[in-house]
CSV table of C-alpha atoms in Angstrom, one decimal:
chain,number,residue,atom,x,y,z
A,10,UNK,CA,82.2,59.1,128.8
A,11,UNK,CA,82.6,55.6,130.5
A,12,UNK,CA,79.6,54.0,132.1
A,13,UNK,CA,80.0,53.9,135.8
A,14,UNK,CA,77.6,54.0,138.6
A,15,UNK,CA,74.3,56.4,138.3
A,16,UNK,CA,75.4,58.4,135.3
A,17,UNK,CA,78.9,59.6,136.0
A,18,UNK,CA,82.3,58.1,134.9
A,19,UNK,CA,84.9,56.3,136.7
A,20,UNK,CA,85.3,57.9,140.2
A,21,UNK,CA,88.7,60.3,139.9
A,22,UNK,CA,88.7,60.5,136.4
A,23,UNK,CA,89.4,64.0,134.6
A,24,UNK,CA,86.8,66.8,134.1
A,25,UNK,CA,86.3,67.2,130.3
A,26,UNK,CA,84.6,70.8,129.9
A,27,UNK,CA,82.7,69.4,126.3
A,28,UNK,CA,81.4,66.9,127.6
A,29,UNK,CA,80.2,68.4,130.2
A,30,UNK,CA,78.6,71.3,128.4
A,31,UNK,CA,77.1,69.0,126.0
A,32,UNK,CA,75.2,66.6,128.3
A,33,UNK,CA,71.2,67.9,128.4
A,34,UNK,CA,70.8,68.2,132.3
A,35,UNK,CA,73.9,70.6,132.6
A,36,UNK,CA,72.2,72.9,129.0
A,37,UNK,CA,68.6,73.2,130.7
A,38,UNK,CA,70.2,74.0,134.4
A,39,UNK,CA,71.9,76.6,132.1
A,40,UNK,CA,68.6,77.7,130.6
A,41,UNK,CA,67.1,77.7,134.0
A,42,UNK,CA,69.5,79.7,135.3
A,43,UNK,CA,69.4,82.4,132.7
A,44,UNK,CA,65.1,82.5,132.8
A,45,UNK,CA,65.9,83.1,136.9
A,46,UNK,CA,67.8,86.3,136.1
A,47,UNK,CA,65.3,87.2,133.9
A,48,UNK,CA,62.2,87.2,136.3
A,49,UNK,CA,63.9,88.5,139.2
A,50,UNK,CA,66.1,91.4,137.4
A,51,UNK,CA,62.8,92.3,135.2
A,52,UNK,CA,60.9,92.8,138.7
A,53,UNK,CA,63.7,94.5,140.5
A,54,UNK,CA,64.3,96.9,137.5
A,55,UNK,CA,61.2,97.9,136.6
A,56,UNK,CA,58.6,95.8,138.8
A,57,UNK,CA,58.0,98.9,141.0
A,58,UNK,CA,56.8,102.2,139.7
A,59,UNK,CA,55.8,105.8,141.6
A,60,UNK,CA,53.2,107.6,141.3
A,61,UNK,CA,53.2,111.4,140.9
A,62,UNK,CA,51.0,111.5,144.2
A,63,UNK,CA,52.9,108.8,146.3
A,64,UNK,CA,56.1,109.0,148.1
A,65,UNK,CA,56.6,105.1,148.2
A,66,UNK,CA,57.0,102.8,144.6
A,67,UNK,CA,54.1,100.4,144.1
A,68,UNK,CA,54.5,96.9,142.7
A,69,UNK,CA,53.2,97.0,139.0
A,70,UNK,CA,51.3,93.9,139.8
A,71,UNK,CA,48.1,95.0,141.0
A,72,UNK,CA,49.8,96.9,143.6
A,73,UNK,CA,50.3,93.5,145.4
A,74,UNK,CA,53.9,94.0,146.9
A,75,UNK,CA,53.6,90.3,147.2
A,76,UNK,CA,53.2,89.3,144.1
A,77,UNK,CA,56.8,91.4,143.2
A,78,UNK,CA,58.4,89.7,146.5
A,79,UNK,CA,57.3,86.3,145.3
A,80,UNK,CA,58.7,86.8,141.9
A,81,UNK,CA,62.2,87.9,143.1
A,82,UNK,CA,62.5,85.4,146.3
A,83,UNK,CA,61.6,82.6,143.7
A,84,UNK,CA,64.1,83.9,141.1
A,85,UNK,CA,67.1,84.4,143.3
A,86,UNK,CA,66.7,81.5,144.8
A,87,UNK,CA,66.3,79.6,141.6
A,88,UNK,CA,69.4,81.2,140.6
A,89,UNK,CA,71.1,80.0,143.4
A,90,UNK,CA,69.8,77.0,143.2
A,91,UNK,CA,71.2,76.1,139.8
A,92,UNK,CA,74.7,77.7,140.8
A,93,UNK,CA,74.5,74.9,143.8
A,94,UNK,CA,73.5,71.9,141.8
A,95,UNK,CA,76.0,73.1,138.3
A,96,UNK,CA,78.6,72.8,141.2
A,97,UNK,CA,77.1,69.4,141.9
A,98,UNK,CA,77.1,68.6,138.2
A,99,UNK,CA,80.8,69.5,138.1
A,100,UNK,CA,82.1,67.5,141.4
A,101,UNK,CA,79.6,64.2,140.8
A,102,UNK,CA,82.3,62.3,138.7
A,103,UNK,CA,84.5,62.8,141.6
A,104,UNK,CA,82.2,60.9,143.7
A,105,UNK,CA,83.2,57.4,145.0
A,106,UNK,CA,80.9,56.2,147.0
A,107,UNK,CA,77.7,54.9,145.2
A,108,UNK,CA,74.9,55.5,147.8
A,109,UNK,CA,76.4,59.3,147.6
A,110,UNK,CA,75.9,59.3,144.1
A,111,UNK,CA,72.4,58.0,144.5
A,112,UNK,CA,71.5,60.4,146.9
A,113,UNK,CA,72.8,63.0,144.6
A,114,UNK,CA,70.5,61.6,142.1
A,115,UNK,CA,67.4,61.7,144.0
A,116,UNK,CA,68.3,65.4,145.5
A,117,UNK,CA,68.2,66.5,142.0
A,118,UNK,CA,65.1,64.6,141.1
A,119,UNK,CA,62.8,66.3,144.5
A,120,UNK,CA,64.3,69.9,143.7
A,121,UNK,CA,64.0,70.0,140.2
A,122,UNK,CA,60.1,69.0,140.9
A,123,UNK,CA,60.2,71.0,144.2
A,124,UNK,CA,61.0,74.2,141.7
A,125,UNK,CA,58.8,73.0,138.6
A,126,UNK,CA,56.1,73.6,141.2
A,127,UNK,CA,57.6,76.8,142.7
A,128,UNK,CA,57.6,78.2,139.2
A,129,UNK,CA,53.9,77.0,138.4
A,130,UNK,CA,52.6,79.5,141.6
A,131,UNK,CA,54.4,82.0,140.8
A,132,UNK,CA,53.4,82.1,137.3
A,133,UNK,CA,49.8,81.6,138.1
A,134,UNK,CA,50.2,84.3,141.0
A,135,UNK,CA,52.0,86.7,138.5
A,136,UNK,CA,49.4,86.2,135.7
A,137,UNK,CA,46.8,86.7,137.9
A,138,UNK,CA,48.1,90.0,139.5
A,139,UNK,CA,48.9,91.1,136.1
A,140,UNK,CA,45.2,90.6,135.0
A,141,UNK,CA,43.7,92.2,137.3
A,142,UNK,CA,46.3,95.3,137.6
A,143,UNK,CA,44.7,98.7,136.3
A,144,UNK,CA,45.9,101.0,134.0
A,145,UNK,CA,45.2,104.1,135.5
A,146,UNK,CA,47.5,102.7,138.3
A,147,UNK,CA,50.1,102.9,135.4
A,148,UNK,CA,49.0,105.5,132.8
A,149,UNK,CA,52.3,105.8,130.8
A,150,UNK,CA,52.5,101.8,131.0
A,151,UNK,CA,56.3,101.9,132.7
A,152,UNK,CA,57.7,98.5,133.0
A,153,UNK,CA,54.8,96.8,131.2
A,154,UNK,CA,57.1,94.9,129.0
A,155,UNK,CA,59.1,93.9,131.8
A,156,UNK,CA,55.9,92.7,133.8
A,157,UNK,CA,55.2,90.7,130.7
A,158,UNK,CA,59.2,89.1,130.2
A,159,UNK,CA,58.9,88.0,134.2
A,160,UNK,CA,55.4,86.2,133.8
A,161,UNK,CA,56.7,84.5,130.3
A,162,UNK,CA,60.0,83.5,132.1
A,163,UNK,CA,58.1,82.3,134.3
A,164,UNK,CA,55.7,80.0,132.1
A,165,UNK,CA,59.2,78.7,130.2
A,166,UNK,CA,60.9,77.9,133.9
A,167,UNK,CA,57.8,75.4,134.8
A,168,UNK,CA,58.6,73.4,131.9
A,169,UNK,CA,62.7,74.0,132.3
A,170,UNK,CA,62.5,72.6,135.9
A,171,UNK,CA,60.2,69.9,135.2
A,172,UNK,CA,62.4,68.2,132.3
A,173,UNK,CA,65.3,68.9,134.5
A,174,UNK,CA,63.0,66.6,137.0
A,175,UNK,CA,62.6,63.7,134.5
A,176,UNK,CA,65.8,63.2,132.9
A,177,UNK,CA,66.7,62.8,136.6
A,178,UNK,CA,64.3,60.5,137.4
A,179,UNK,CA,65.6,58.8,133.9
A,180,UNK,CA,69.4,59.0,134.9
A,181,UNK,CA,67.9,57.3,138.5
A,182,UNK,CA,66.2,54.3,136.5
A,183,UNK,CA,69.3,53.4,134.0
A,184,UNK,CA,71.8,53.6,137.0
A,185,UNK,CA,69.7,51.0,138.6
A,186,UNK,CA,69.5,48.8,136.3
A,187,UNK,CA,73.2,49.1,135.3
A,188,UNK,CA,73.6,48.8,139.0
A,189,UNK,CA,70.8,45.6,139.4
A,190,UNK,CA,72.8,43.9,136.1
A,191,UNK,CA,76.2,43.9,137.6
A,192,UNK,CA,74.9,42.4,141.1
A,193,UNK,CA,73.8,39.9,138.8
A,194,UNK,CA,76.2,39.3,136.3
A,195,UNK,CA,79.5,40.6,137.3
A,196,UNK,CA,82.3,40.6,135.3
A,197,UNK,CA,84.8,37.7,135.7
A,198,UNK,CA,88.5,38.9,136.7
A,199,UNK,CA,90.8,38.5,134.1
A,200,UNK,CA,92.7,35.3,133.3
A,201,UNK,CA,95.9,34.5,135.5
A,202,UNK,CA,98.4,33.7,133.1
């Protein structure tokens, strides 16, 4: 890919699938996508469980209906939050304008912390619920391994979302200094013949 202004090509150039595949920010939003539907679709699935003298489903964390609201608010919205910023991904060469780009750039960079941190409470809200759950709340342990998948997903998606952070925050520091070097030294036109 051509160097242009804060890591995308020449404005109007061609989408190239490969290349786009291949580059590390568009594999982890991938990743992080994937570890959403995990924690949300283990927690809807089998997050909830009844008990022989209840009417209503209880939430397998501690019977904290919270903790399985958290888990699924964070995860769909994670999910559509890498849906959003793939589409992003996809339409950033396309941008012209570089202050656009930049604030593209920096967009990335607060969200990707914004849901590092997001991930970080709900794994420590999970893990704690989890802890403290007992088992004669859930004699025939239904949905345990589930439980277990959405707190583990969740663990992997703090990391996920925090590299997604820096190699934004990286793509923000070349761009300016490719930006700062060509104030400096731009390129001469070409010769007039």
């Amino acid at each position: 890919m051509e160097g242009g202004a804060y890591g995308a090509g020449k404005a109007g150039g061609a989408f190239d699938l490969q290349t786009f595949v291949r580059q590390p920010h568009t594999v982890l939003r991938l990743v992080s996508w994937v570890f959403a539907i995990v924690v949300f679709g283990s927690i809807v699935n089998e997050g909830y469980v009844n008990d022989s003298k209840e009417s209503e489903k209880f939430c397998i964390y501690n019977r904290n209906r919270n903790a399985c609201n958290y888990g699924v608010t964070v995860g769909v919205l994670a999910f559509l939050t890498c849906i959003l910023y793939l589409a992003l991904d996809v339409y950033f060469p396309q941008i012209s304008s570089v202050k656009d780009r930049k604030k593209a750039v920096i967009s990335d960079i607060g969200v990707s912390a914004f849901w590092a941190f997001l991930w970080f409470v709900g794994f420590c809200f999970l893990a704690n619920q989890w802890q403290f759950s007992k088992p004669k709340d859930n004699p025939m342990n239904e949905g345990t391994d589930a439980a277990r998948a959405a707190i583990t997903f969740s663990f992997f998606s703090i990391f996920t979302w925090s590299i997604l952070a820096f190699l934004a925050s990286r793509r923000l520091k070349d761009i300016t200094f490719q930006e700062e070097y060509s104030t400096l030294f731009p390129t001469p036109p070409p010769p007039q013949p």
